[in-house]
mmCIF file of C-alpha atoms in Angstrom:
data_model
loop_
_atom_site.group_PDB
_atom_site.id
_atom_site.type_symbol
_atom_site.label_atom_id
_atom_site.label_comp_id
_atom_site.label_asym_id
_atom_site.label_seq_id
_atom_site.Cartn_x
_atom_site.Cartn_y
_atom_site.Cartn_z
ATOM 1 C CA MET J 1 139.508 36.758 34.807
ATOM 2 C CA THR J 2 137.965 33.654 36.112
ATOM 3 C CA CYS J 3 134.481 34.677 34.884
ATOM 4 C CA ALA J 4 135.770 35.315 31.352
ATOM 5 C CA ASN J 5 137.275 31.893 31.107
ATOM 6 C CA SER J 6 134.108 30.303 32.354
ATOM 7 C CA ALA J 7 132.036 32.037 29.661
ATOM 8 C CA SER J 8 134.469 31.074 26.953
ATOM 9 C CA LEU J 9 134.405 27.484 28.143
ATOM 10 C CA ALA J 10 130.640 27.388 28.096
ATOM 11 C CA HIS J 11 130.573 28.765 24.533
ATOM 12 C CA ARG J 12 132.976 26.111 23.347
ATOM 13 C CA ASN J 13 130.932 23.403 24.965
ATOM 14 C CA GLY J 14 127.809 24.654 23.145
ATOM 15 C CA ASP J 15 129.644 24.555 19.821
ATOM 16 C CA ARG J 16 130.718 21.022 20.521
ATOM 17 C CA ARG J 17 127.154 19.998 21.263
ATOM 18 C CA GLN J 18 125.920 21.553 18.004
ATOM 19 C CA ILE J 19 128.657 19.800 16.052
ATOM 20 C CA GLY J 20 127.775 16.498 17.792
ATOM 21 C CA ARG J 21 124.129 16.888 16.885
ATOM 22 C CA ALA J 22 125.038 17.638 13.272
ATOM 23 C CA LEU J 23 127.286 14.595 13.120
ATOM 24 C CA THR J 24 124.526 12.483 14.652
ATOM 25 C CA ALA J 25 122.029 13.730 12.038
ATOM 26 C CA LEU J 26 124.492 12.999 9.260
ATOM 27 C CA ALA J 27 125.030 9.490 10.587
ATOM 28 C CA ALA J 28 121.297 8.944 10.766
ATOM 29 C CA LEU J 29 120.896 10.120 7.181
ATOM 30 C CA ALA J 30 123.656 7.748 6.140
ATOM 31 C CA VAL J 31 121.981 4.893 7.924
ATOM 32 C CA LEU J 32 118.636 5.738 6.306
ATOM 33 C CA ALA J 33 120.251 5.940 2.905
ATOM 34 C CA GLY J 34 121.795 2.526 3.455
ATOM 35 C CA CYS J 35 118.394 1.113 4.461
ATOM 36 C CA GLU J 36 116.755 2.547 1.371
ATOM 37 C CA ASP J 37 119.292 0.794 -0.826
ATOM 38 C CA LYS J 38 118.647 -2.552 0.877
ATOM 39 C CA ASN J 39 114.744 -2.330 0.552
ATOM 40 C CA ALA J 40 114.686 -1.696 -3.201
ATOM 41 C CA TYR J 41 111.755 -3.671 -4.995
ATOM 42 C CA VAL J 42 112.783 -6.912 -6.665
ATOM 43 C CA ALA J 43 110.214 -8.643 -8.979
ATOM 44 C CA PRO J 44 109.230 -12.212 -7.871
ATOM 45 C CA PRO J 45 110.208 -15.110 -10.093
ATOM 46 C CA PRO J 46 107.582 -16.460 -12.531
ATOM 47 C CA PRO J 47 105.282 -19.000 -10.861
ATOM 48 C CA LYS J 48 105.844 -22.661 -11.544
ATOM 49 C CA VAL J 49 102.837 -24.164 -13.346
ATOM 50 C CA ASP J 50 102.193 -27.718 -14.586
ATOM 51 C CA VAL J 51 101.715 -27.835 -18.357
ATOM 52 C CA ALA J 52 101.265 -30.760 -20.745
ATOM 53 C CA THR J 53 100.509 -31.413 -24.375
ATOM 54 C CA PRO J 54 97.050 -32.917 -25.063
ATOM 55 C CA VAL J 55 96.594 -36.666 -25.250
ATOM 56 C CA GLN J 56 96.142 -37.854 -28.818
ATOM 57 C CA ARG J 57 94.379 -41.190 -29.362
ATOM 58 C CA PRO J 58 91.439 -42.850 -31.169
ATOM 59 C CA VAL J 59 88.044 -41.955 -29.714
ATOM 60 C CA THR J 60 84.684 -43.552 -30.462
ATOM 61 C CA ARG J 61 81.878 -41.051 -30.987
ATOM 62 C CA TYR J 62 78.578 -41.866 -29.298
ATOM 63 C CA VAL J 63 75.046 -40.586 -29.398
ATOM 64 C CA GLU J 64 73.985 -40.468 -25.771
ATOM 65 C CA ALA J 65 70.390 -40.311 -24.552
ATOM 66 C CA THR J 66 68.052 -41.219 -21.726
ATOM 67 C CA GLY J 67 65.393 -43.793 -22.477
ATOM 68 C CA ASN J 68 63.051 -46.269 -20.883
ATOM 69 C CA THR J 69 62.561 -50.005 -21.149
ATOM 70 C CA ALA J 70 59.398 -51.618 -22.493
ATOM 71 C CA PRO J 71 58.311 -55.241 -23.018
ATOM 72 C CA ILE J 72 58.353 -56.597 -26.557
ATOM 73 C CA LYS J 73 55.056 -58.383 -25.776
ATOM 74 C CA SER J 74 52.435 -57.640 -23.139
ATOM 75 C CA VAL J 75 49.008 -59.278 -23.408
ATOM 76 C CA ASP J 76 45.864 -59.092 -21.303
ATOM 77 C CA LEU J 77 44.520 -62.579 -20.658
ATOM 78 C CA VAL J 78 40.730 -62.454 -21.022
ATOM 79 C CA ALA J 79 37.777 -64.828 -20.741
ATOM 80 C CA ARG J 80 36.351 -65.220 -24.245
ATOM 81 C CA VAL J 81 33.429 -67.446 -23.221
ATOM 82 C CA GLN J 82 30.836 -67.042 -20.517
ATOM 83 C CA GLY J 83 30.999 -69.178 -17.396
ATOM 84 C CA PHE J 84 32.194 -69.492 -13.820
ATOM 85 C CA LEU J 85 35.944 -69.429 -13.219
ATOM 86 C CA GLN J 86 36.726 -72.965 -12.145
ATOM 87 C CA SER J 87 40.452 -72.848 -11.330
ATOM 88 C CA GLN J 88 43.620 -70.770 -11.364
ATOM 89 C CA ASP J 89 46.492 -72.985 -12.474
ATOM 90 C CA TYR J 90 49.560 -70.798 -11.721
ATOM 91 C CA GLN J 91 51.112 -68.762 -8.909
ATOM 92 C CA ASP J 92 50.849 -64.987 -9.187
ATOM 93 C CA GLY J 93 54.014 -63.391 -10.566
ATOM 94 C CA THR J 94 55.685 -66.585 -11.766
ATOM 95 C CA PHE J 95 57.442 -67.235 -15.061
ATOM 96 C CA VAL J 96 55.569 -69.621 -17.367
ATOM 97 C CA LYS J 97 56.348 -71.231 -20.694
ATOM 98 C CA GLN J 98 54.256 -70.857 -23.823
ATOM 99 C CA GLY J 99 51.190 -73.135 -23.743
ATOM 100 C CA THR J 100 51.044 -73.410 -19.941
ATOM 101 C CA GLN J 101 47.424 -73.557 -18.731
ATOM 102 C CA LEU J 102 46.647 -70.583 -16.496
ATOM 103 C CA PHE J 103 42.851 -70.539 -15.939
ATOM 104 C CA THR J 104 39.934 -72.922 -16.452
ATOM 105 C CA ILE J 105 36.373 -71.716 -17.114
ATOM 106 C CA GLU J 106 33.710 -74.398 -16.447
ATOM 107 C CA PRO J 107 34.085 -76.606 -19.544
ATOM 108 C CA GLU J 108 31.148 -79.010 -19.144
ATOM 109 C CA THR J 109 28.586 -76.947 -21.039
ATOM 110 C CA TYR J 110 30.927 -76.332 -23.954
ATOM 111 C CA LYS J 111 32.001 -79.960 -24.035
ATOM 112 C CA LEU J 112 28.363 -81.021 -24.365
ATOM 113 C CA LYS J 113 27.830 -78.489 -27.150
ATOM 114 C CA LEU J 114 30.838 -79.938 -28.949
ATOM 115 C CA GLU J 115 29.492 -83.459 -28.648
ATOM 116 C CA GLN J 116 26.109 -82.261 -29.904
ATOM 117 C CA ALA J 117 27.743 -80.638 -32.935
ATOM 118 C CA GLN J 118 29.773 -83.769 -33.622
ATOM 119 C CA ALA J 119 26.557 -85.879 -33.555
ATOM 120 C CA ALA J 120 24.843 -83.511 -35.964
ATOM 121 C CA GLU J 121 27.860 -83.735 -38.257
ATOM 122 C CA ALA J 122 27.672 -87.539 -38.206
ATOM 123 C CA GLY J 123 23.954 -87.374 -39.107
ATOM 124 C CA ALA J 124 24.714 -84.971 -41.960
ATOM 125 C CA GLN J 125 27.374 -87.340 -43.279
ATOM 126 C CA ALA J 126 24.850 -90.229 -43.242
ATOM 127 C CA SER J 127 22.253 -88.129 -45.047
ATOM 128 C CA LEU J 128 24.786 -87.138 -47.685
ATOM 129 C CA LYS J 129 25.818 -90.751 -48.178
ATOM 130 C CA GLN J 130 22.175 -91.750 -48.757
ATOM 131 C CA ALA J 131 21.545 -88.771 -51.071
ATOM 132 C CA GLU J 132 24.607 -89.615 -53.162
ATOM 133 C CA ALA J 133 23.485 -93.259 -53.474
ATOM 134 C CA ASP J 134 20.010 -92.177 -54.590
ATOM 135 C CA PHE J 135 21.541 -89.736 -57.074
ATOM 136 C CA ARG J 136 23.676 -92.462 -58.662
ATOM 137 C CA ARG J 137 20.654 -94.794 -58.885
ATOM 138 C CA GLN J 138 18.425 -92.159 -60.508
ATOM 139 C CA THR J 139 21.172 -91.280 -62.942
ATOM 140 C CA ASP J 140 21.392 -94.890 -64.049
ATOM 141 C CA LEU J 141 17.608 -95.124 -64.439
ATOM 142 C CA VAL J 142 17.454 -91.964 -66.539
ATOM 143 C CA GLN J 143 20.071 -93.390 -68.893
ATOM 144 C CA ARG J 144 17.890 -96.490 -69.362
ATOM 145 C CA GLN J 145 14.839 -94.193 -69.680
ATOM 146 C CA ALA J 146 13.163 -95.909 -66.739
ATOM 147 C CA VAL J 147 12.418 -92.630 -64.888
ATOM 148 C CA SER J 148 11.863 -89.075 -65.975
ATOM 149 C CA GLN J 149 14.426 -86.270 -65.884
ATOM 150 C CA ALA J 150 12.357 -84.548 -63.180
ATOM 151 C CA THR J 151 13.020 -87.440 -60.819
ATOM 152 C CA LEU J 152 16.758 -87.097 -61.436
ATOM 153 C CA ASP J 153 16.578 -83.347 -60.791
ATOM 154 C CA THR J 154 14.881 -83.989 -57.450
ATOM 155 C CA SER J 155 17.599 -86.477 -56.490
ATOM 156 C CA THR J 156 20.305 -84.011 -57.518
ATOM 157 C CA SER J 157 18.768 -81.305 -55.354
ATOM 158 C CA ALA J 158 18.573 -83.663 -52.383
ATOM 159 C CA ARG J 159 22.244 -84.563 -52.795
ATOM 160 C CA ASP J 160 23.304 -80.900 -52.968
ATOM 161 C CA ASN J 161 21.251 -80.057 -49.865
ATOM 162 C CA ALA J 162 22.856 -82.944 -48.027
ATOM 163 C CA GLN J 163 26.324 -81.644 -48.965
ATOM 164 C CA ALA J 164 25.400 -78.162 -47.717
ATOM 165 C CA ASN J 165 24.021 -79.584 -44.471
ATOM 166 C CA LEU J 166 27.260 -81.472 -43.910
ATOM 167 C CA LEU J 167 29.319 -78.316 -44.443
ATOM 168 C CA GLN J 168 27.101 -76.485 -41.951
ATOM 169 C CA ALA J 169 27.454 -79.308 -39.449
ATOM 170 C CA GLN J 170 31.239 -79.323 -39.865
ATOM 171 C CA ALA J 171 31.366 -75.551 -39.279
ATOM 172 C CA ASN J 172 29.259 -75.918 -36.135
ATOM 173 C CA THR J 173 31.622 -78.609 -34.896
ATOM 174 C CA ARG J 174 34.669 -76.392 -35.437
ATOM 175 C CA LEU J 175 32.923 -73.491 -33.683
ATOM 176 C CA ALA J 176 32.070 -75.734 -30.737
ATOM 177 C CA GLU J 177 35.700 -76.922 -30.610
ATOM 178 C CA VAL J 178 36.929 -73.315 -30.527
ATOM 179 C CA ASN J 179 34.532 -72.349 -27.728
ATOM 180 C CA TYR J 180 35.487 -75.472 -25.798
ATOM 181 C CA GLY J 181 39.147 -74.533 -26.209
ATOM 182 C CA TYR J 182 38.430 -71.050 -24.823
ATOM 183 C CA THR J 183 37.483 -72.632 -21.497
ATOM 184 C CA LYS J 184 41.223 -73.190 -20.932
ATOM 185 C CA VAL J 185 43.238 -69.957 -20.908
ATOM 186 C CA SER J 186 46.887 -70.677 -21.739
ATOM 187 C CA ALA J 187 50.070 -68.585 -22.007
ATOM 188 C CA PRO J 188 50.500 -67.298 -25.586
ATOM 189 C CA PHE J 189 54.282 -66.939 -25.084
ATOM 190 C CA ASP J 190 57.010 -67.249 -22.450
ATOM 191 C CA GLY J 191 56.634 -64.576 -19.805
ATOM 192 C CA ILE J 192 55.719 -63.547 -16.280
ATOM 193 C CA VAL J 193 52.034 -63.551 -15.349
ATOM 194 C CA SER J 194 50.678 -60.819 -13.114
ATOM 195 C CA ALA J 195 48.429 -61.290 -10.100
ATOM 196 C CA HIS J 196 44.980 -62.623 -10.934
ATOM 197 C CA LEU J 197 42.172 -60.076 -11.275
ATOM 198 C CA VAL J 198 39.209 -62.481 -10.897
ATOM 199 C CA SER J 199 38.532 -64.917 -8.071
ATOM 200 C CA ILE J 200 37.604 -68.568 -8.459
ATOM 201 C CA GLY J 201 33.827 -69.014 -8.702
ATOM 202 C CA GLU J 202 33.217 -65.593 -10.241
ATOM 203 C CA LEU J 203 31.120 -65.350 -13.405
ATOM 204 C CA VAL J 204 33.211 -64.075 -16.315
ATOM 205 C CA GLY J 205 32.637 -63.163 -19.960
ATOM 206 C CA VAL J 206 29.006 -62.143 -19.432
ATOM 207 C CA SER J 207 28.644 -59.097 -21.689
ATOM 208 C CA SER J 208 32.238 -58.543 -22.824
ATOM 209 C CA PRO J 209 35.619 -60.244 -22.429
ATOM 210 C CA THR J 210 36.710 -60.204 -18.767
ATOM 211 C CA GLN J 211 40.391 -59.555 -18.029
ATOM 212 C CA LEU J 212 41.840 -62.318 -15.873
ATOM 213 C CA ALA J 213 45.520 -61.281 -15.687
ATOM 214 C CA THR J 214 48.389 -59.936 -17.798
ATOM 215 C CA ILE J 215 51.422 -61.769 -19.171
ATOM 216 C CA VAL J 216 54.614 -59.866 -19.992
ATOM 217 C CA ALA J 217 57.588 -61.094 -22.044
ATOM 218 C CA MET J 218 60.905 -60.127 -20.421
ATOM 219 C CA ASP J 219 63.580 -61.474 -22.759
ATOM 220 C CA PRO J 220 64.553 -59.690 -24.903
ATOM 221 C CA ILE J 221 63.382 -56.204 -23.956
ATOM 222 C CA TYR J 222 62.892 -52.940 -25.845
ATOM 223 C CA VAL J 223 64.737 -49.720 -24.999
ATOM 224 C CA ASN J 224 62.961 -46.635 -26.354
ATOM 225 C CA PHE J 225 64.766 -43.293 -26.618
ATOM 226 C CA THR J 226 64.914 -40.181 -28.774
ATOM 227 C CA VAL J 227 67.733 -38.515 -30.710
ATOM 228 C CA ASN J 228 67.817 -34.757 -31.263
ATOM 229 C CA GLU J 229 67.860 -33.314 -34.764
ATOM 230 C CA GLN J 230 71.527 -32.264 -34.689
ATOM 231 C CA ASP J 231 72.641 -35.792 -33.819
ATOM 232 C CA VAL J 232 70.381 -37.152 -36.570
ATOM 233 C CA LEU J 233 72.100 -34.892 -39.102
ATOM 234 C CA ARG J 234 75.543 -35.986 -37.870
ATOM 235 C CA ILE J 235 74.640 -39.677 -38.073
ATOM 236 C CA ARG J 236 73.135 -39.358 -41.538
ATOM 237 C CA ALA J 237 76.199 -37.453 -42.756
ATOM 238 C CA GLU J 238 78.516 -40.117 -41.348
ATOM 239 C CA ALA J 239 76.362 -42.892 -42.825
ATOM 240 C CA SER J 240 76.458 -41.183 -46.224
ATOM 241 C CA ARG J 241 80.243 -40.815 -45.996
ATOM 242 C CA ARG J 242 80.660 -44.502 -45.160
ATOM 243 C CA GLY J 243 78.025 -45.670 -47.659
ATOM 244 C CA LEU J 244 75.754 -47.180 -45.015
ATOM 245 C CA THR J 245 72.116 -47.983 -45.748
ATOM 246 C CA THR J 246 69.128 -47.913 -43.391
ATOM 247 C CA ALA J 247 69.458 -51.676 -42.958
ATOM 248 C CA ASP J 248 73.110 -51.197 -41.954
ATOM 249 C CA LEU J 249 72.141 -48.609 -39.341
ATOM 250 C CA LYS J 250 69.802 -51.133 -37.725
ATOM 251 C CA GLN J 251 72.825 -53.307 -37.026
ATOM 252 C CA LEU J 252 74.523 -50.623 -34.917
ATOM 253 C CA PRO J 253 75.163 -51.729 -31.334
ATOM 254 C CA VAL J 254 73.209 -50.180 -28.467
ATOM 255 C CA GLN J 255 74.748 -49.950 -25.006
ATOM 256 C CA VAL J 256 72.492 -49.563 -21.970
ATOM 257 C CA GLY J 257 73.137 -48.827 -18.307
ATOM 258 C CA LEU J 258 70.843 -48.435 -15.319
ATOM 259 C CA GLN J 259 70.962 -45.295 -13.190
ATOM 260 C CA THR J 260 72.792 -47.195 -10.435
ATOM 261 C CA GLU J 261 75.245 -48.996 -12.713
ATOM 262 C CA THR J 262 78.704 -47.882 -13.800
ATOM 263 C CA GLY J 263 79.166 -47.654 -17.537
ATOM 264 C CA TYR J 264 76.957 -49.482 -20.011
ATOM 265 C CA PRO J 265 77.031 -53.218 -19.180
ATOM 266 C CA HIS J 266 74.013 -54.257 -21.292
ATOM 267 C CA ASP J 267 74.624 -54.695 -25.024
ATOM 268 C CA GLY J 268 72.003 -54.912 -27.740
ATOM 269 C CA ARG J 269 71.383 -53.676 -31.251
ATOM 270 C CA LEU J 270 69.343 -50.992 -32.957
ATOM 271 C CA ASP J 271 65.903 -52.342 -33.821
ATOM 272 C CA TYR J 272 63.776 -49.466 -35.155
ATOM 273 C CA VAL J 273 64.192 -45.884 -36.355
ATOM 274 C CA SER J 274 61.163 -43.669 -36.926
ATOM 275 C CA PRO J 275 60.818 -42.433 -40.518
ATOM 276 C CA THR J 276 59.910 -38.874 -39.415
ATOM 277 C CA ILE J 277 61.084 -36.198 -36.980
ATOM 278 C CA ASN J 278 58.611 -35.137 -34.295
ATOM 279 C CA GLN J 279 58.043 -31.475 -35.142
ATOM 280 C CA SER J 280 56.869 -30.541 -31.649
ATOM 281 C CA THR J 281 60.030 -31.858 -29.960
ATOM 282 C CA GLY J 282 62.563 -31.884 -32.795
ATOM 283 C CA THR J 283 63.550 -35.467 -31.992
ATOM 284 C CA LEU J 284 63.607 -38.830 -33.727
ATOM 285 C CA ALA J 285 62.142 -41.896 -32.010
ATOM 286 C CA VAL J 286 64.586 -44.821 -31.870
ATOM 287 C CA ARG J 287 64.309 -48.274 -30.324
ATOM 288 C CA GLY J 288 66.917 -50.822 -29.295
ATOM 289 C CA LEU J 289 66.553 -54.552 -28.621
ATOM 290 C CA VAL J 290 68.555 -55.857 -25.653
ATOM 291 C CA PRO J 291 68.887 -59.484 -24.432
ATOM 292 C CA ASN J 292 67.556 -59.829 -20.896
ATOM 293 C CA ASP J 293 67.859 -63.506 -19.992
ATOM 294 C CA LYS J 294 68.639 -62.706 -16.336
ATOM 295 C CA ARG J 295 65.734 -60.231 -16.251
ATOM 296 C CA VAL J 296 67.898 -57.438 -14.804
ATOM 297 C CA LEU J 297 65.997 -54.885 -16.905
ATOM 298 C CA LEU J 298 62.361 -54.490 -15.920
ATOM 299 C CA PRO J 299 59.803 -52.760 -18.154
ATOM 300 C CA GLY J 300 59.464 -49.110 -17.201
ATOM 301 C CA TYR J 301 63.052 -48.504 -16.043
ATOM 302 C CA PHE J 302 64.727 -45.211 -16.954
ATOM 303 C CA VAL J 303 68.106 -46.065 -18.482
ATOM 304 C CA ARG J 304 71.166 -44.418 -19.967
ATOM 305 C CA VAL J 305 71.709 -45.250 -23.640
ATOM 306 C CA ARG J 306 74.554 -44.665 -26.051
ATOM 307 C CA VAL J 307 75.026 -45.684 -29.666
ATOM 308 C CA PRO J 308 78.525 -45.625 -31.248
ATOM 309 C CA PHE J 309 78.367 -44.271 -34.780
ATOM 310 C CA THR J 310 81.945 -43.318 -35.752
ATOM 311 C CA GLN J 311 85.564 -43.383 -34.565
ATOM 312 C CA GLU J 312 88.065 -40.518 -34.744
ATOM 313 C CA LYS J 313 91.660 -41.687 -35.097
ATOM 314 C CA ASP J 314 93.553 -38.702 -33.626
ATOM 315 C CA ALA J 315 91.320 -36.903 -31.156
ATOM 316 C CA LEU J 316 92.837 -34.398 -28.702
ATOM 317 C CA LEU J 317 91.920 -34.799 -25.029
ATOM 318 C CA VAL J 318 92.652 -32.861 -21.816
ATOM 319 C CA PRO J 319 91.444 -33.205 -18.207
ATOM 320 C CA ASP J 320 88.197 -31.431 -17.337
ATOM 321 C CA THR J 321 90.102 -29.536 -14.645
ATOM 322 C CA ALA J 322 92.085 -27.729 -17.364
ATOM 323 C CA LEU J 323 88.917 -26.163 -18.766
ATOM 324 C CA GLY J 324 87.613 -22.774 -17.707
ATOM 325 C CA SER J 325 84.431 -20.983 -18.651
ATOM 326 C CA ASP J 326 83.226 -17.419 -19.016
ATOM 327 C CA GLN J 327 80.475 -15.611 -20.861
ATOM 328 C CA GLY J 328 82.188 -16.436 -24.145
ATOM 329 C CA GLY J 329 82.116 -20.175 -23.505
ATOM 330 C CA ARG J 330 84.785 -22.728 -22.591
ATOM 331 C CA TYR J 331 88.508 -21.998 -22.822
ATOM 332 C CA LEU J 332 91.972 -23.408 -22.101
ATOM 333 C CA LEU J 333 95.081 -21.611 -20.854
ATOM 334 C CA VAL J 334 97.909 -22.286 -23.313
ATOM 335 C CA VAL J 335 101.600 -21.351 -22.892
ATOM 336 C CA ASN J 336 103.261 -19.851 -25.981
ATOM 337 C CA GLY J 337 106.915 -19.997 -27.018
ATOM 338 C CA ASP J 338 107.837 -17.074 -24.702
ATOM 339 C CA ASN J 339 106.284 -18.871 -21.722
ATOM 340 C CA VAL J 340 103.441 -16.383 -21.638
ATOM 341 C CA VAL J 341 99.935 -17.614 -20.850
ATOM 342 C CA GLU J 342 97.259 -17.191 -23.535
ATOM 343 C CA GLN J 343 93.516 -17.836 -23.289
ATOM 344 C CA ARG J 344 92.256 -20.099 -26.079
ATOM 345 C CA LYS J 345 88.562 -20.519 -26.896
ATOM 346 C CA VAL J 346 87.684 -24.157 -27.580
ATOM 347 C CA GLN J 347 84.737 -26.345 -28.496
ATOM 348 C CA ILE J 348 84.463 -29.372 -26.238
ATOM 349 C CA GLY J 349 83.216 -32.844 -27.121
ATOM 350 C CA PRO J 350 82.230 -35.901 -25.093
ATOM 351 C CA ALA J 351 84.100 -37.321 -22.122
ATOM 352 C CA ASP J 352 86.209 -40.398 -22.794
ATOM 353 C CA ASN J 353 87.789 -42.431 -19.972
ATOM 354 C CA GLY J 354 88.230 -39.477 -17.644
ATOM 355 C CA LEU J 355 89.368 -36.962 -20.281
ATOM 356 C CA ARG J 356 87.471 -34.436 -22.373
ATOM 357 C CA VAL J 357 87.626 -34.354 -26.164
ATOM 358 C CA ILE J 358 88.500 -30.938 -27.612
ATOM 359 C CA GLU J 359 86.789 -30.459 -30.961
ATOM 360 C CA THR J 360 88.332 -27.155 -32.117
ATOM 361 C CA GLY J 361 90.766 -24.516 -30.854
ATOM 362 C CA LEU J 362 93.649 -26.802 -29.840
ATOM 363 C CA LYS J 363 96.700 -28.184 -31.621
ATOM 364 C CA PRO J 364 98.632 -31.365 -30.814
ATOM 365 C CA ASP J 365 101.801 -29.474 -29.767
ATOM 366 C CA ASP J 366 100.091 -26.853 -27.591
ATOM 367 C CA ARG J 367 101.230 -26.698 -23.972
ATOM 368 C CA VAL J 368 98.111 -26.597 -21.824
ATOM 369 C CA VAL J 369 97.979 -25.484 -18.198
ATOM 370 C CA ILE J 370 96.501 -28.530 -16.471
ATOM 371 C CA ALA J 371 96.813 -27.460 -12.816
ATOM 372 C CA GLY J 372 96.854 -24.221 -10.841
ATOM 373 C CA LEU J 373 94.570 -22.243 -13.161
ATOM 374 C CA LEU J 374 93.736 -19.812 -10.342
ATOM 375 C CA ARG J 375 97.424 -18.864 -9.940
ATOM 376 C CA VAL J 376 97.898 -17.650 -13.501
ATOM 377 C CA ILE J 377 96.209 -15.094 -15.728
ATOM 378 C CA PRO J 378 96.407 -14.515 -19.490
ATOM 379 C CA GLY J 379 99.449 -12.384 -20.399
ATOM 380 C CA GLN J 380 101.475 -13.569 -17.390
ATOM 381 C CA LYS J 381 104.884 -15.124 -17.803
ATOM 382 C CA ILE J 382 105.317 -18.438 -16.018
ATOM 383 C CA ASP J 383 107.891 -21.110 -15.366
ATOM 384 C CA PRO J 384 106.290 -24.121 -17.122
ATOM 385 C CA GLN J 385 106.800 -27.519 -15.515
ATOM 386 C CA ALA J 386 106.357 -30.146 -18.224
ATOM 387 C CA THR J 387 104.310 -33.189 -17.233
ATOM 388 C CA LYS J 388 102.146 -35.821 -18.907
ATOM 389 C CA ILE J 389 98.421 -36.470 -18.887
ATOM 390 C CA ASP J 390 97.395 -40.014 -18.119
ATOM 391 C CA GLN J 391 94.264 -41.801 -17.021
ATOM 392 C CA ALA J 392 95.260 -41.971 -13.368
ATOM 393 C CA GLN J 393 95.955 -38.252 -13.295
ATOM 394 C CA ALA J 394 92.712 -37.479 -15.094
ATOM 395 C CA SER J 395 90.558 -39.515 -12.755
ATOM 396 C CA SER J 396 92.179 -38.224 -9.576
ATOM 397 C CA LYS J 397 91.630 -34.551 -10.307
#
């Protein structure tokens, strides 16, 4: 009796344990089901992206190039007469005014030759004076039939020879004056004279002119550069539209800057335009004339050059940081009316005060992504944050 009760009790306990395990499993399933409801996927909100409409303002169009400076005048000073170099009358590398004496070649010999020529000229003048007096006397005698016509002819010939001798003597005097003047080498214009190439006491001008030094004019100065064929076509089209002539184009301003300078601080004007395109390079040779009174520009410098040729009243500009590029070219990310990002192909123009001109592909009311381009992709919906483009923002990015 006792054994039977014990077996029945054990059976009931086993049933209870099975029921407990089932209830535990059901509770676990309920807990898991509750967890699954709480971990359901929720889409993130659209990213916040700065957008702005393009800046619209007048922009001056420039032709930009790289050129080099060159002197408007550079002359080799040479000895044009033979002799020993007697003196050097300047300091190497100094600025001199036109007419300043720079070198002296022994003048004594040429001074004596000048005096000799002047004496011969005086003798020729005396001979002519006597021949003319004899001619007048013989003419009077022929009229009174005191001498023959042959005597008058002889007197006439003597007078003519005397006149020719005087002309020859005068020419010799002028030639001697020129040679005597060549003994003093002077500056032909204002400029800087290079270091001397011949020492004092050296014989110069023996078989050919001997170079003594070089003088270079510094103010104003030329700026030579080239313009490619496409820019030439644009300028000619704009000139035709505005009714400008070739003479008008030569009055266009030229702005020049050194490699170490900011901007273009040196102003000049267009001086020369080649009449033909160089077929081997496809460029047009152009030259500007720039004042250089402080001699900041030295001949031979490489410089940056730009020439303004037109002004656009309502150009569209964006920061360079808003531009992307791929194999198809440059593009902007534009937000449409549904706040979805679109990729827009554009043609870019020159930079202007920290912003980039957009030639085609953009409208004034387009909202352009100006920051965070790497966080958005075309076709994505965003939360646009309207902002404005200004110069400070453009230069800081």
